[in-house]
Each structure stands twice: as structure tokens, then as C-alpha cells.
């Protein structure tokens, strides 16, 4: 068996081991590579910068723990930006398993870092079942859909909600999404009826689908994958887990490209030999 | 009658939903709102139905000692523990340090994140074995993939500053054009399927 044949029959456990090393080693020995901000992320940042003080940002947690490594850093960074700009945050979610992630993010940033007051500066209505139909109702009458927050407090007893009744009271809607129901439903059923600013944060695998909506202006910003989260961390000048993960992702991508090239060398060498 | 009644319900509700899009005035709008509320109620009930079904199916597997029935015990036990942790403290179960939040962030979170991250291993292995430039189309796809992989990580920028711009161009034009075409195709298919269901031509959902 010659070298080409040996490479062609490479045990996949060796591939798995190299991937593990490519991901783990940069976490212990950071490369500190510079992170450039791309236009879709910059656009979202600029929209939030442009909102007047006291505007309401409605953030929908449409992901679960499997998408959290990519999306939670974006959620934290955007919350930091909102509270720094003295914006108010209304949180809810179309995915039940995402509720604790939203609670943790608001506790960490809203209470922990910015000392904001629950009910006055931010509220959390938790999981809202019904997907598209709920979104249609939400834009028409927020109080009807969000009658109680996650702690059982009536919406009428939350001071922040006094002036937040329908879609036109919201400055920006953010769908942090990794599937269905998620950004598609926000675009098709909420934005199509009520317009306004809508942006999304997506896992890397989902982001390419949303460039078409960015072009048409249906989305005012797009944070794609861990890279997008790292870009937002850079914009708010608070380096977190996404920035740390970028070195690992860089090395992993180089490794995949290396394997693709190697696989093609083997393929062409074998083809040439057979011919 | 077992056939006609469901078909009549689909026809009436389908036509009504279409009409509400064009006539947002009372009393149609009010009736539509009532139907929307019913829908949310029914969807919420599915959570209980799903949980009940999960327990029933896995309970059956344990009872009959079907293949890998031991996993069903773990599943039902995990479901029970999470339900108990979520309910016994009521609203306070979402407080920091509660048993529910502890289990969520120390068991569910790492398990789900690990399962999702396994993709990296399989993608690398599959790229090595299957991502071959067999013809011109495959070569174009391969080059686009390599450019995007380089443009989406900081190391790409360190190699050449133009990679992110190339990536953005690929995403904004060829990618968006293809996605838009696919989306239009899907939507036309959905419209035709909805019409077939409303008109009673498509009946496979009743079987």
C-alpha cells in the first residue's frame, strides 16, 4: 500500500482526533487573531445606536442550548449595547427550552452589570406558544398575548409596559433564532403586517438564508454564527466566549480546508493511476 | 359522512382564512381573532399530548423489553426529574441556583451543546471523503466553500484582507439569488398544496 492509498484510507478516528486538537489547543494557547466587523453586524449596531433613549427592544429567544454557544454571546452583547444606550428590553421566546437562557442573560447583564430594575427597564414574558399566530396577535395587542410575565406578575403591574401596547411602540425586534418557529415567522407574519425594524441573529448554518431579507430591507441587521457574535463583542468592546472561540474556529476551518485539499489530491492521484 | 364532514371543515376554514386576509373588518376580523385564540389553545395542549405520548411509547418499550429499552428508563426518569424540579418550586424554579436551573445549565445545556458540536467532527470527515472536484460544478461549489470558510474566520483576514469582502459578495448575490429562487419554489408549492387541500383533492392527511 503506497502513501496515496494510505491517506485515502485514513482512519476517521484520526480525523476526529485532529479536529478535537484543532478546537481545544487554541483555547489554551490563544492566537489573538483580529476580528473584522462585517456590514450586516455593523448595520444592526448602527440601528441600535440610532434608537432614542427609552425605546423598547423586543428580543425573542428562539433557540435552545444546542444553539447557545453561537447565539448566547450575541444575546449578551446586544443586551449590553441596549442597556448602555438606556433602552428598555422586552424579552419573550418562541422556544420553551430557551427561557432559562433569556433569564440568565438578563440577570447577568441587566441586573449584574448595569443594575437595571426589573419591570421598569426590562421585562421577561418567557415562552409564547403558537408560533406565527402568536406573532400576528402580538403586533396587534402585546398586552393580550403577554398577560403575565414569567414570575406571574400581571402586565398591568409592570410600569415599563404602560406605554408598550402594540407593534408601533417597539423600536426594534430582534429574533435570536436557530430554527422554526423563529426569524422566518417574524419576517413573514410579524414584519409583513406591522413593519418596523426587525433584525436577526442566526447560527452559522442558518445565516445564509437571511441575506435575501437583508437586501430587501425586511431585516435591518444580521448576526451570523459565532463569528457574528464575536464581531458584536468587538463593537461593544466586551470580549467574551465568542471571541475566545474564534481562534478555535479559525484553526478548525483551516483543518477542514486542509482535509478537502488532501482528499482531492488522493482522488485525482487514484483517477490518474486508473487511467 | 366521515369523509364529507372533515372535507367541509377544511373547505370552510381554508376559504375563511383567505377572506380574512382581504377583509380585515368586523365581524370577520373578530371571528378570525377567536379562531387564532383557539389555535393557540390547541397548540398549547399539544405540549401535554406530546409528553403523554412520549411516556406512553417509552413505557411500552420498557414493558415489552424492546431493543435498547434501558434508554427509555433514562428518558422517563430524566423527564420526571426535570418536571419535578420545574414544578415543585413554582415560579421560583427560574431563580438562580434553583434545582431546575442547576439541572438545565449543568446537564441539559452541555448535553445539547455537545450533540450539536459533534457536527464539526462529521463535517470534517465527510469533507475529506466526499467533497471532491469531480466536475466543473463541484469545483465551483468547492471553491465557494473554501472562500467562505476563510472569509468567516479571523485567520482568513490575516491571510488576505479581501476574504471577508469576497464572502459577503458570495452571500449577498449568488447565495441570496439561489435562496430566493428556492423560497419562491417552496412557496408556490405550498400555495398549490393548500389549494389542493381546501378543494378536497389532497386527502392524504386524513389517512
Short mmCIF file of C-alpha atoms in Angstrom, two decimals:
data_model
loop_
_atom_site.label_atom_id
_atom_site.label_comp_id
_atom_site.label_asym_id
_atom_site.label_seq_id
_atom_site.Cartn_x
_atom_site.Cartn_y
_atom_site.Cartn_z
CA UNK A 1 0.00 0.00 0.00
CA UNK A 2 1.60 3.28 -1.09
CA UNK A 3 1.31 6.69 0.54
CA UNK A 4 -1.68 7.89 -1.53
CA UNK A 5 -3.60 4.72 -0.76
CA UNK A 6 -2.80 5.02 2.94
CA UNK A 7 -4.06 8.61 3.01
CA UNK A 8 -7.18 7.59 1.09
CA UNK A 9 -7.99 5.01 3.75
CA UNK A 10 -7.22 7.31 6.67
CA UNK A 11 -8.99 6.08 9.80
CA UNK A 12 -11.72 8.54 10.66
CA UNK A 13 -10.73 8.37 14.33
CA UNK A 14 -7.50 10.16 13.33
CA UNK A 15 -9.61 12.87 11.65
CA UNK A 16 -11.75 13.18 14.79
CA UNK A 17 -8.62 13.45 16.95
CA UNK A 18 -7.15 16.24 14.80
CA UNK A 19 -10.47 18.13 14.93
CA UNK A 20 -10.51 17.80 18.73
CA UNK A 21 -6.94 19.11 18.95
CA UNK A 22 -7.72 21.94 16.50
CA UNK A 23 -10.59 23.06 18.70
CA UNK A 24 -9.03 22.51 22.14
CA UNK A 25 -5.44 23.76 21.70
CA UNK A 26 -6.33 27.36 20.68
CA UNK A 27 -8.46 27.63 23.83
CA UNK A 28 -5.31 27.05 25.91
CA UNK A 29 -2.91 28.89 23.59
CA UNK A 30 -4.92 31.81 22.12
CA UNK A 31 -3.74 33.21 18.82
CA UNK A 32 -5.41 36.60 19.36
CA UNK A 33 -6.37 37.00 15.72
CA UNK A 34 -8.01 40.34 14.82
CA UNK A 35 -11.79 40.30 14.26
CA UNK A 36 -13.11 42.45 11.41
CA UNK A 37 -16.71 43.66 11.62
CA UNK A 38 -18.84 42.78 8.59
CA UNK A 39 -21.59 45.09 7.19
CA UNK A 40 -24.66 43.07 8.38
CA UNK A 41 -23.45 43.20 12.01
CA UNK A 42 -22.42 46.86 11.74
CA UNK A 43 -25.90 47.65 10.36
CA UNK A 44 -27.58 46.20 13.47
CA UNK A 45 -25.19 48.08 15.74
CA UNK A 46 -25.97 51.33 13.91
CA UNK A 47 -29.73 50.76 14.19
CA UNK A 48 -29.44 50.30 17.96
CA UNK A 49 -27.20 53.37 18.16
CA UNK A 50 -29.88 55.31 16.30
CA UNK A 51 -32.72 54.42 18.69
CA UNK A 52 -33.71 57.20 21.06
CA UNK A 53 -33.26 56.75 24.82
CA UNK A 54 -36.11 54.77 26.37
CA UNK A 55 -37.02 52.98 23.13
CA UNK A 56 -38.14 49.39 23.53
CA UNK A 57 -36.19 46.49 22.04
CA UNK A 58 -38.23 43.28 21.83
CA UNK A 59 -35.88 40.29 21.98
CA UNK A 60 -37.18 36.86 21.09
CA UNK A 61 -35.15 33.90 22.37
CA UNK A 62 -35.86 31.37 19.63
CA UNK A 63 -33.09 28.89 20.38
CA UNK A 64 -32.22 26.18 22.86
CA UNK A 65 -28.93 25.07 24.49
CA UNK A 66 -27.66 23.42 21.28
CA UNK A 67 -27.52 26.84 19.61
CA UNK A 68 -26.40 28.70 22.73
CA UNK A 69 -22.62 28.53 22.10
CA UNK A 70 -23.20 30.56 18.94
CA UNK A 71 -26.18 32.72 19.95
CA UNK A 72 -25.88 33.36 23.69
CA UNK A 73 -22.76 35.58 23.25
CA UNK A 74 -24.76 37.65 20.72
CA UNK A 75 -27.68 37.90 23.15
CA UNK A 76 -25.35 39.09 25.93
CA UNK A 77 -23.56 41.61 23.69
CA UNK A 78 -26.76 43.08 22.27
CA UNK A 79 -28.24 43.36 25.77
CA UNK A 80 -25.06 45.18 26.86
CA UNK A 81 -25.48 47.57 23.96
CA UNK A 82 -29.17 48.15 24.76
CA UNK A 83 -28.63 48.83 28.48
CA UNK A 84 -25.62 51.03 27.75
CA UNK A 85 -27.84 53.10 25.46
CA UNK A 86 -30.60 53.23 28.12
CA UNK A 87 -33.02 51.26 26.00
CA UNK A 88 -35.72 49.10 27.51
CA UNK A 89 -35.83 45.36 26.82
CA UNK A 90 -38.93 43.23 26.40
CA UNK A 91 -37.96 39.58 26.25
CA UNK A 92 -40.04 36.62 25.14
CA UNK A 93 -39.42 33.45 23.16
CA UNK A 94 -40.95 31.03 20.69
CA UNK A 95 -38.86 28.12 22.03
CA UNK A 96 -39.69 26.81 25.52
CA UNK A 97 -36.17 25.45 26.22
CA UNK A 98 -34.72 28.92 25.59
CA UNK A 99 -36.44 30.58 28.56
CA UNK A 100 -33.68 29.87 31.14
CA UNK A 101 -31.09 31.24 28.69
CA UNK A 102 -33.01 34.51 28.46
CA UNK A 103 -33.40 34.67 32.24
CA UNK A 104 -29.67 34.10 32.72
CA UNK A 105 -28.74 36.73 30.12
CA UNK A 106 -30.97 39.39 31.72
CA UNK A 107 -29.68 38.52 35.21
CA UNK A 108 -26.07 38.67 34.09
CA UNK A 109 -26.22 41.85 32.03
CA UNK A 110 -29.32 43.76 33.13
CA UNK A 111 -29.00 43.22 36.87
CA UNK A 112 -25.36 42.16 37.30
CA UNK A 113 -23.56 44.63 35.03
CA UNK A 114 -25.96 47.56 34.64
CA UNK A 115 -28.03 47.36 37.85
CA UNK A 116 -31.27 47.81 35.89
CA UNK A 117 -34.65 47.33 37.56
CA UNK A 118 -36.99 44.52 36.55
CA UNK A 119 -40.38 45.79 35.38
CA UNK A 120 -39.04 49.28 34.78
CA UNK A 121 -36.06 48.75 32.46
CA UNK A 122 -36.71 45.22 31.29
CA UNK A 123 -39.36 42.51 31.43
CA UNK A 124 -39.45 38.85 30.50
CA UNK A 125 -42.63 37.17 29.27
CA UNK A 126 -40.97 33.82 28.64
CA UNK A 127 -42.26 31.18 26.25
CA UNK A 128 -45.14 32.06 23.94
CA UNK A 129 -46.66 29.06 22.16
CA UNK A 130 -48.46 29.33 18.84
CA UNK A 131 -45.65 30.46 16.54
CA UNK A 132 -46.92 32.51 13.60
CA UNK A 133 -50.41 33.06 15.02
CA UNK A 134 -48.98 34.39 18.28
CA UNK A 135 -46.83 36.86 16.34
CA UNK A 136 -49.85 38.15 14.42
CA UNK A 137 -51.64 38.69 17.75
CA UNK A 138 -48.54 40.18 19.36
CA UNK A 139 -48.21 43.05 16.91
CA UNK A 140 -51.91 43.92 17.34
CA UNK A 141 -52.08 43.77 21.13
CA UNK A 142 -49.00 42.94 23.20
CA UNK A 143 -50.95 43.03 26.48
CA UNK A 144 -53.37 40.41 25.17
CA UNK A 145 -50.56 37.97 24.30
CA UNK A 146 -48.34 38.81 27.28
CA UNK A 147 -50.85 38.89 30.12
CA UNK A 148 -48.36 37.73 32.75
CA UNK A 149 -44.56 37.72 32.92
CA UNK A 150 -42.57 34.62 33.83
CA UNK A 151 -42.90 35.44 37.54
CA UNK A 152 -46.69 35.60 37.35
CA UNK A 153 -46.93 39.40 37.54
CA UNK A 154 -49.79 40.88 35.57
CA UNK A 155 -48.73 43.03 32.61
CA UNK A 156 -50.77 45.89 34.09
CA UNK A 157 -48.49 45.90 37.15
CA UNK A 158 -45.29 46.30 35.10
CA UNK A 159 -44.54 50.04 34.75
CA UNK A 160 -42.47 49.54 31.60
CA UNK A 161 -45.49 48.10 29.82
CA UNK A 162 -47.72 51.16 30.40
CA UNK A 163 -46.69 52.65 27.07
CA UNK A 164 -45.91 49.43 25.26
CA UNK A 165 -49.14 48.13 23.80
CA UNK A 166 -48.63 47.25 20.13
CA UNK A 167 -46.06 46.88 17.36
CA UNK A 168 -45.69 50.62 16.79
CA UNK A 169 -44.44 51.03 20.39
CA UNK A 170 -41.44 48.81 19.65
CA UNK A 171 -38.22 50.39 18.34
CA UNK A 172 -36.55 47.16 17.24
CA UNK A 173 -37.48 43.49 17.17
CA UNK A 174 -34.64 41.00 17.47
CA UNK A 175 -35.16 37.34 16.73
CA UNK A 176 -32.30 35.27 18.12
CA UNK A 177 -33.12 32.18 16.16
CA UNK A 178 -31.90 28.74 15.19
CA UNK A 179 -34.94 27.21 13.52
CA UNK A 180 -38.72 27.07 13.34
CA UNK A 181 -40.56 28.93 14.76
CA UNK A 182 -38.09 31.77 14.51
CA UNK A 183 -36.91 34.51 12.19
CA UNK A 184 -38.92 33.24 9.21
CA UNK A 185 -42.14 33.65 11.19
CA UNK A 186 -41.08 37.07 12.47
CA UNK A 187 -40.44 38.19 8.87
CA UNK A 188 -43.49 36.60 7.23
CA UNK A 189 -46.15 37.12 9.87
CA UNK A 190 -44.99 39.99 12.08
CA UNK A 191 -42.94 42.31 9.86
CA UNK A 192 -45.16 41.81 6.81
CA UNK A 193 -48.12 43.16 8.81
CA UNK A 194 -46.61 45.66 11.23
CA UNK A 195 -43.34 46.75 9.53
CA UNK A 196 -40.78 48.45 11.82
CA UNK A 197 -37.18 47.45 12.48
CA UNK A 198 -36.52 43.72 12.55
CA UNK A 199 -33.11 42.05 12.88
CA UNK A 200 -31.93 38.54 13.49
CA UNK A 201 -29.06 36.58 14.98
CA UNK A 202 -28.62 33.13 13.47
CA UNK A 203 -26.46 30.07 13.88
CA UNK A 204 -23.80 29.92 11.14
CA UNK A 205 -25.71 27.22 9.31
CA UNK A 206 -28.89 29.32 9.19
CA UNK A 207 -27.43 32.75 8.38
CA UNK A 208 -27.08 32.41 4.56
CA UNK A 209 -30.87 32.14 4.24
CA UNK A 210 -31.37 35.65 5.57
CA UNK A 211 -29.18 37.67 3.20
CA UNK A 212 -32.14 37.92 0.82
CA UNK A 213 -34.19 39.67 3.51
CA UNK A 214 -31.27 41.94 4.33
CA UNK A 215 -31.19 43.09 0.70
CA UNK A 216 -34.92 43.82 0.60
CA UNK A 217 -34.77 45.81 3.84
CA UNK A 218 -37.04 43.40 5.70
CA UNK A 219 -34.10 42.86 8.04
CA UNK A 220 -32.05 45.77 9.32
CA UNK A 221 -29.22 43.61 10.61
CA UNK A 222 -27.90 40.06 10.71
CA UNK A 223 -25.54 38.47 13.22
CA UNK A 224 -24.37 35.18 11.75
CA UNK A 225 -22.94 32.42 13.91
CA UNK A 226 -20.16 32.65 16.45
CA UNK A 227 -18.24 34.97 14.11
CA UNK A 228 -21.12 37.45 14.11
CA UNK A 229 -21.30 37.21 17.91
CA UNK A 230 -17.56 37.87 18.13
CA UNK A 231 -17.98 40.90 15.87
CA UNK A 232 -20.69 42.26 18.16
CA UNK A 233 -18.48 41.63 21.19
CA UNK A 234 -15.84 43.74 19.49
CA UNK A 235 -18.34 46.50 18.71
CA UNK A 236 -19.47 46.76 22.33
CA UNK A 237 -15.86 46.32 23.45
CA UNK A 238 -16.59 43.38 25.73
CA UNK A 239 -14.70 40.30 24.61
CA UNK A 240 -16.48 37.11 25.66
CA UNK A 241 -16.86 33.47 24.73
CA UNK A 242 -17.42 34.12 21.01
CA UNK A 243 -14.11 35.98 20.71
CA UNK A 244 -12.38 33.16 22.58
CA UNK A 245 -13.99 30.63 20.26
CA UNK A 246 -12.83 32.41 17.11
CA UNK A 247 -9.28 31.06 17.37
CA UNK A 248 -10.61 27.50 17.62
CA UNK A 249 -12.95 28.09 14.71
CA UNK A 250 -10.08 29.56 12.64
CA UNK A 251 -7.87 26.53 13.17
CA UNK A 252 -10.80 24.12 12.61
CA UNK A 253 -11.66 25.81 9.30
CA UNK A 254 -8.05 25.60 8.16
CA UNK A 255 -8.03 21.94 9.12
CA UNK A 256 -11.22 21.24 7.12
CA UNK A 257 -9.77 23.06 4.09
CA UNK A 258 -6.59 21.00 4.51
CA UNK A 259 -8.60 17.77 4.55
CA UNK A 260 -10.62 18.85 1.49
CA UNK A 261 -7.40 19.54 -0.44
CA UNK A 262 -5.87 16.25 0.75
CA UNK A 263 -8.98 14.33 -0.21
CA UNK A 264 -8.90 15.83 -3.71
CA UNK A 265 -5.19 15.07 -4.16
CA UNK A 266 -5.92 11.44 -3.31
CA UNK A 267 -8.95 11.42 -5.62
CA UNK A 268 -7.02 12.81 -8.63
CA UNK A 269 -3.97 10.63 -7.99
CA UNK A 270 -6.14 7.50 -7.90
CA UNK A 271 -8.03 8.60 -11.00
CA UNK A 272 -4.79 9.20 -12.87
CA UNK A 273 -3.47 5.81 -11.82
CA UNK A 274 -6.60 4.01 -13.03
CA UNK A 275 -6.47 5.87 -16.39
CA UNK B 1 -70.15 11.40 6.48
CA UNK B 2 -66.75 10.51 7.98
CA UNK B 3 -65.20 11.88 4.79
CA UNK B 4 -67.54 14.75 3.96
CA UNK B 5 -67.51 16.47 7.37
CA UNK B 6 -63.68 16.86 7.63
CA UNK B 7 -63.56 17.99 3.98
CA UNK B 8 -66.29 20.57 4.65
CA UNK B 9 -64.42 21.86 7.73
CA UNK B 10 -61.19 22.25 5.71
CA UNK B 11 -63.06 23.98 2.86
CA UNK B 12 -64.89 26.45 5.11
CA UNK B 13 -61.89 27.25 7.33
CA UNK B 14 -59.49 27.49 4.37
CA UNK B 15 -61.75 29.88 2.44
CA UNK B 16 -62.46 31.87 5.60
CA UNK B 17 -58.72 32.30 6.30
CA UNK B 18 -58.16 33.55 2.75
CA UNK B 19 -61.07 36.01 3.03
CA UNK B 20 -59.71 37.42 6.33
CA UNK B 21 -56.53 38.48 4.56
CA UNK B 22 -58.55 40.74 2.27
CA UNK B 23 -61.36 41.80 4.62
CA UNK B 24 -59.83 42.94 7.92
CA UNK B 25 -63.16 44.49 9.07
CA UNK B 26 -65.72 43.40 11.70
CA UNK B 27 -67.26 40.87 12.15
CA UNK B 28 -64.82 38.80 10.07
CA UNK B 29 -61.78 40.19 11.89
CA UNK B 30 -63.32 39.39 15.30
CA UNK B 31 -64.18 35.88 14.25
CA UNK B 32 -60.67 35.42 12.87
CA UNK B 33 -59.26 36.59 16.20
CA UNK B 34 -61.39 33.99 18.00
CA UNK B 35 -60.07 31.26 15.70
CA UNK B 36 -56.48 32.43 16.32
CA UNK B 37 -57.03 32.16 20.07
CA UNK B 38 -58.46 28.67 19.61
CA UNK B 39 -55.37 27.74 17.59
CA UNK B 40 -53.03 28.90 20.37
CA UNK B 41 -55.08 26.91 22.89
CA UNK B 42 -54.92 23.78 20.75
CA UNK B 43 -51.16 24.20 20.14
CA UNK B 44 -50.56 24.60 23.88
CA UNK B 45 -52.48 21.39 24.52
CA UNK B 46 -50.07 19.60 22.13
CA UNK B 47 -47.31 20.04 24.74
CA UNK B 48 -49.30 17.80 27.12
CA UNK B 49 -50.21 15.45 24.28
CA UNK B 50 -46.54 15.18 23.27
CA UNK B 51 -45.42 14.49 26.83
CA UNK B 52 -48.16 11.90 27.31
CA UNK B 53 -47.22 10.22 24.03
CA UNK B 54 -43.52 10.16 24.93
CA UNK B 55 -44.29 8.42 28.23
CA UNK B 56 -46.73 6.00 26.57
CA UNK B 57 -44.33 4.96 23.77
CA UNK B 58 -41.35 4.58 26.07
CA UNK B 59 -43.43 2.87 28.76
CA UNK B 60 -44.46 0.32 26.13
CA UNK B 61 -40.81 -0.20 25.15
CA UNK B 62 -39.87 -0.90 28.78
CA UNK B 63 -42.85 -3.23 29.25
CA UNK B 64 -42.04 -5.30 26.17
CA UNK B 65 -38.28 -5.06 26.74
CA UNK B 66 -37.81 -3.80 23.18
CA UNK B 67 -34.31 -3.21 21.78
CA UNK B 68 -32.34 -0.67 23.91
CA UNK B 69 -35.27 -0.42 26.34
CA UNK B 70 -32.85 0.70 29.07
CA UNK B 71 -32.57 4.10 27.36
CA UNK B 72 -36.32 4.54 27.76
CA UNK B 73 -35.91 4.25 31.54
CA UNK B 74 -33.31 7.03 31.47
CA UNK B 75 -35.58 9.16 29.29
CA UNK B 76 -38.63 8.80 31.52
CA UNK B 77 -36.52 9.30 34.66
CA UNK B 78 -34.95 12.47 33.19
CA UNK B 79 -38.39 13.75 32.18
CA UNK B 80 -39.73 13.09 35.68
CA UNK B 81 -36.78 14.75 37.41
CA UNK B 82 -36.98 17.88 35.22
CA UNK B 83 -40.76 18.09 35.65
CA UNK B 84 -40.42 17.79 39.42
CA UNK B 85 -37.58 20.34 39.53
CA UNK B 86 -39.64 22.72 37.42
CA UNK B 87 -42.90 22.38 39.33
CA UNK B 88 -42.08 21.96 42.98
CA UNK B 89 -40.64 25.47 43.39
CA UNK B 90 -43.26 27.06 41.16
CA UNK B 91 -42.22 30.38 39.63
CA UNK B 92 -39.07 30.38 41.75
CA UNK B 93 -37.74 27.48 39.68
CA UNK B 94 -36.25 30.08 37.31
CA UNK B 95 -34.29 31.75 40.13
CA UNK B 96 -30.53 31.43 40.07
CA UNK B 97 -29.35 28.32 41.88
CA UNK B 98 -32.73 26.56 41.88
CA UNK B 99 -32.67 22.78 41.20
CA UNK B 100 -34.28 23.35 37.78
CA UNK B 101 -31.71 25.95 36.71
CA UNK B 102 -28.90 23.79 38.12
CA UNK B 103 -30.01 20.77 36.07
CA UNK B 104 -30.66 22.93 33.00
CA UNK B 105 -27.22 24.55 32.95
CA UNK B 106 -25.22 21.57 34.19
CA UNK B 107 -26.94 18.67 32.42
CA UNK B 108 -29.23 19.76 29.58
CA UNK B 109 -27.04 22.62 28.32
CA UNK B 110 -23.76 20.66 27.99
CA UNK B 111 -25.57 17.59 26.59
CA UNK B 112 -27.35 19.54 23.84
CA UNK B 113 -24.33 21.71 23.03
CA UNK B 114 -22.15 18.58 22.79
CA UNK B 115 -24.59 16.84 20.45
CA UNK B 116 -24.66 19.88 18.17
CA UNK B 117 -20.88 20.31 18.23
CA UNK B 118 -20.40 16.70 17.07
CA UNK B 119 -21.33 18.09 13.65
CA UNK B 120 -17.80 19.53 13.38
CA UNK B 121 -16.31 16.03 13.53
CA UNK B 122 -18.68 14.54 10.98
CA UNK B 123 -18.42 17.54 8.64
CA UNK B 124 -14.62 17.26 8.61
CA UNK B 125 -14.70 13.52 7.98
CA UNK B 126 -17.35 13.89 5.26
CA UNK B 127 -15.43 16.77 3.62
CA UNK B 128 -12.34 14.59 3.37
CA UNK B 129 -14.19 11.64 1.86
CA UNK B 130 -16.90 13.20 -0.28
CA UNK B 131 -16.07 16.82 -1.17
CA UNK B 132 -14.40 16.03 -4.50
CA UNK B 133 -13.93 18.24 -7.57
CA UNK B 134 -15.44 15.60 -9.87
CA UNK B 135 -16.69 18.15 -12.43
CA UNK B 136 -16.80 21.91 -13.03
CA UNK B 137 -19.94 22.46 -10.91
CA UNK B 138 -18.41 20.56 -7.98
CA UNK B 139 -15.21 22.60 -8.38
CA UNK B 140 -17.16 25.88 -8.24
CA UNK B 141 -19.00 24.68 -5.13
CA UNK B 142 -15.75 23.60 -3.53
CA UNK B 143 -14.03 26.92 -4.25
CA UNK B 144 -17.01 28.87 -2.89
CA UNK B 145 -16.97 26.75 0.27
CA UNK B 146 -13.25 27.31 0.80
CA UNK B 147 -13.59 31.08 0.24
CA UNK B 148 -16.48 31.30 2.70
CA UNK B 149 -14.67 29.19 5.28
CA UNK B 150 -11.71 31.55 5.05
CA UNK B 151 -13.83 34.68 4.97
CA UNK B 152 -15.85 33.71 8.04
CA UNK B 153 -12.89 33.35 10.42
CA UNK B 154 -10.25 35.84 11.57
CA UNK B 155 -7.41 33.73 10.20
CA UNK B 156 -8.76 34.37 6.68
CA UNK B 157 -8.43 38.12 7.22
CA UNK B 158 -4.87 37.59 8.46
CA UNK B 159 -4.02 35.72 5.26
CA UNK B 160 -5.69 38.24 2.92
CA UNK B 161 -7.82 41.24 3.88
CA UNK B 162 -10.11 40.68 0.90
CA UNK B 163 -11.56 37.33 2.07
CA UNK B 164 -14.43 38.83 4.14
CA UNK B 165 -15.46 41.03 1.18
CA UNK B 166 -15.45 38.06 -1.17
CA UNK B 167 -17.53 36.10 1.36
CA UNK B 168 -20.04 38.95 1.71
CA UNK B 169 -20.32 39.14 -2.09
CA UNK B 170 -20.96 35.39 -2.38
CA UNK B 171 -23.56 35.58 0.41
CA UNK B 172 -25.28 38.70 -0.93
CA UNK B 173 -25.52 37.74 -4.61
CA UNK B 174 -25.12 34.09 -5.74
CA UNK B 175 -26.31 32.76 -2.37
CA UNK B 176 -29.22 35.19 -1.99
CA UNK B 177 -30.32 34.63 -5.60
CA UNK B 178 -30.33 30.85 -5.14
CA UNK B 179 -32.10 31.05 -1.78
CA UNK B 180 -34.71 33.40 -3.21
CA UNK B 181 -35.38 31.00 -6.10
CA UNK B 182 -35.69 28.06 -3.73
CA UNK B 183 -38.00 30.08 -1.46
CA UNK B 184 -40.26 31.06 -4.36
CA UNK B 185 -40.42 27.44 -5.46
CA UNK B 186 -41.31 26.28 -1.96
CA UNK B 187 -43.99 28.96 -1.60
CA UNK B 188 -45.59 28.15 -4.95
CA UNK B 189 -45.64 24.51 -3.87
CA UNK B 190 -47.22 25.47 -0.54
CA UNK B 191 -49.93 27.53 -2.26
CA UNK B 192 -50.76 24.70 -4.64
CA UNK B 193 -50.80 22.17 -1.78
CA UNK B 194 -53.07 24.45 0.30
CA UNK B 195 -55.46 24.84 -2.64
CA UNK B 196 -55.48 21.07 -3.18
CA UNK B 197 -56.37 20.57 0.49
CA UNK B 198 -59.05 23.27 0.51
CA UNK B 199 -60.65 21.84 -2.63
CA UNK B 200 -60.50 18.30 -1.24
CA UNK B 201 -58.14 16.97 -3.92
CA UNK B 202 -55.33 16.23 -1.46
CA UNK B 203 -56.62 13.87 1.23
CA UNK B 204 -53.52 12.02 2.40
CA UNK B 205 -53.56 13.96 5.73
CA UNK B 206 -56.76 12.12 6.67
CA UNK B 207 -55.22 8.67 6.47
#
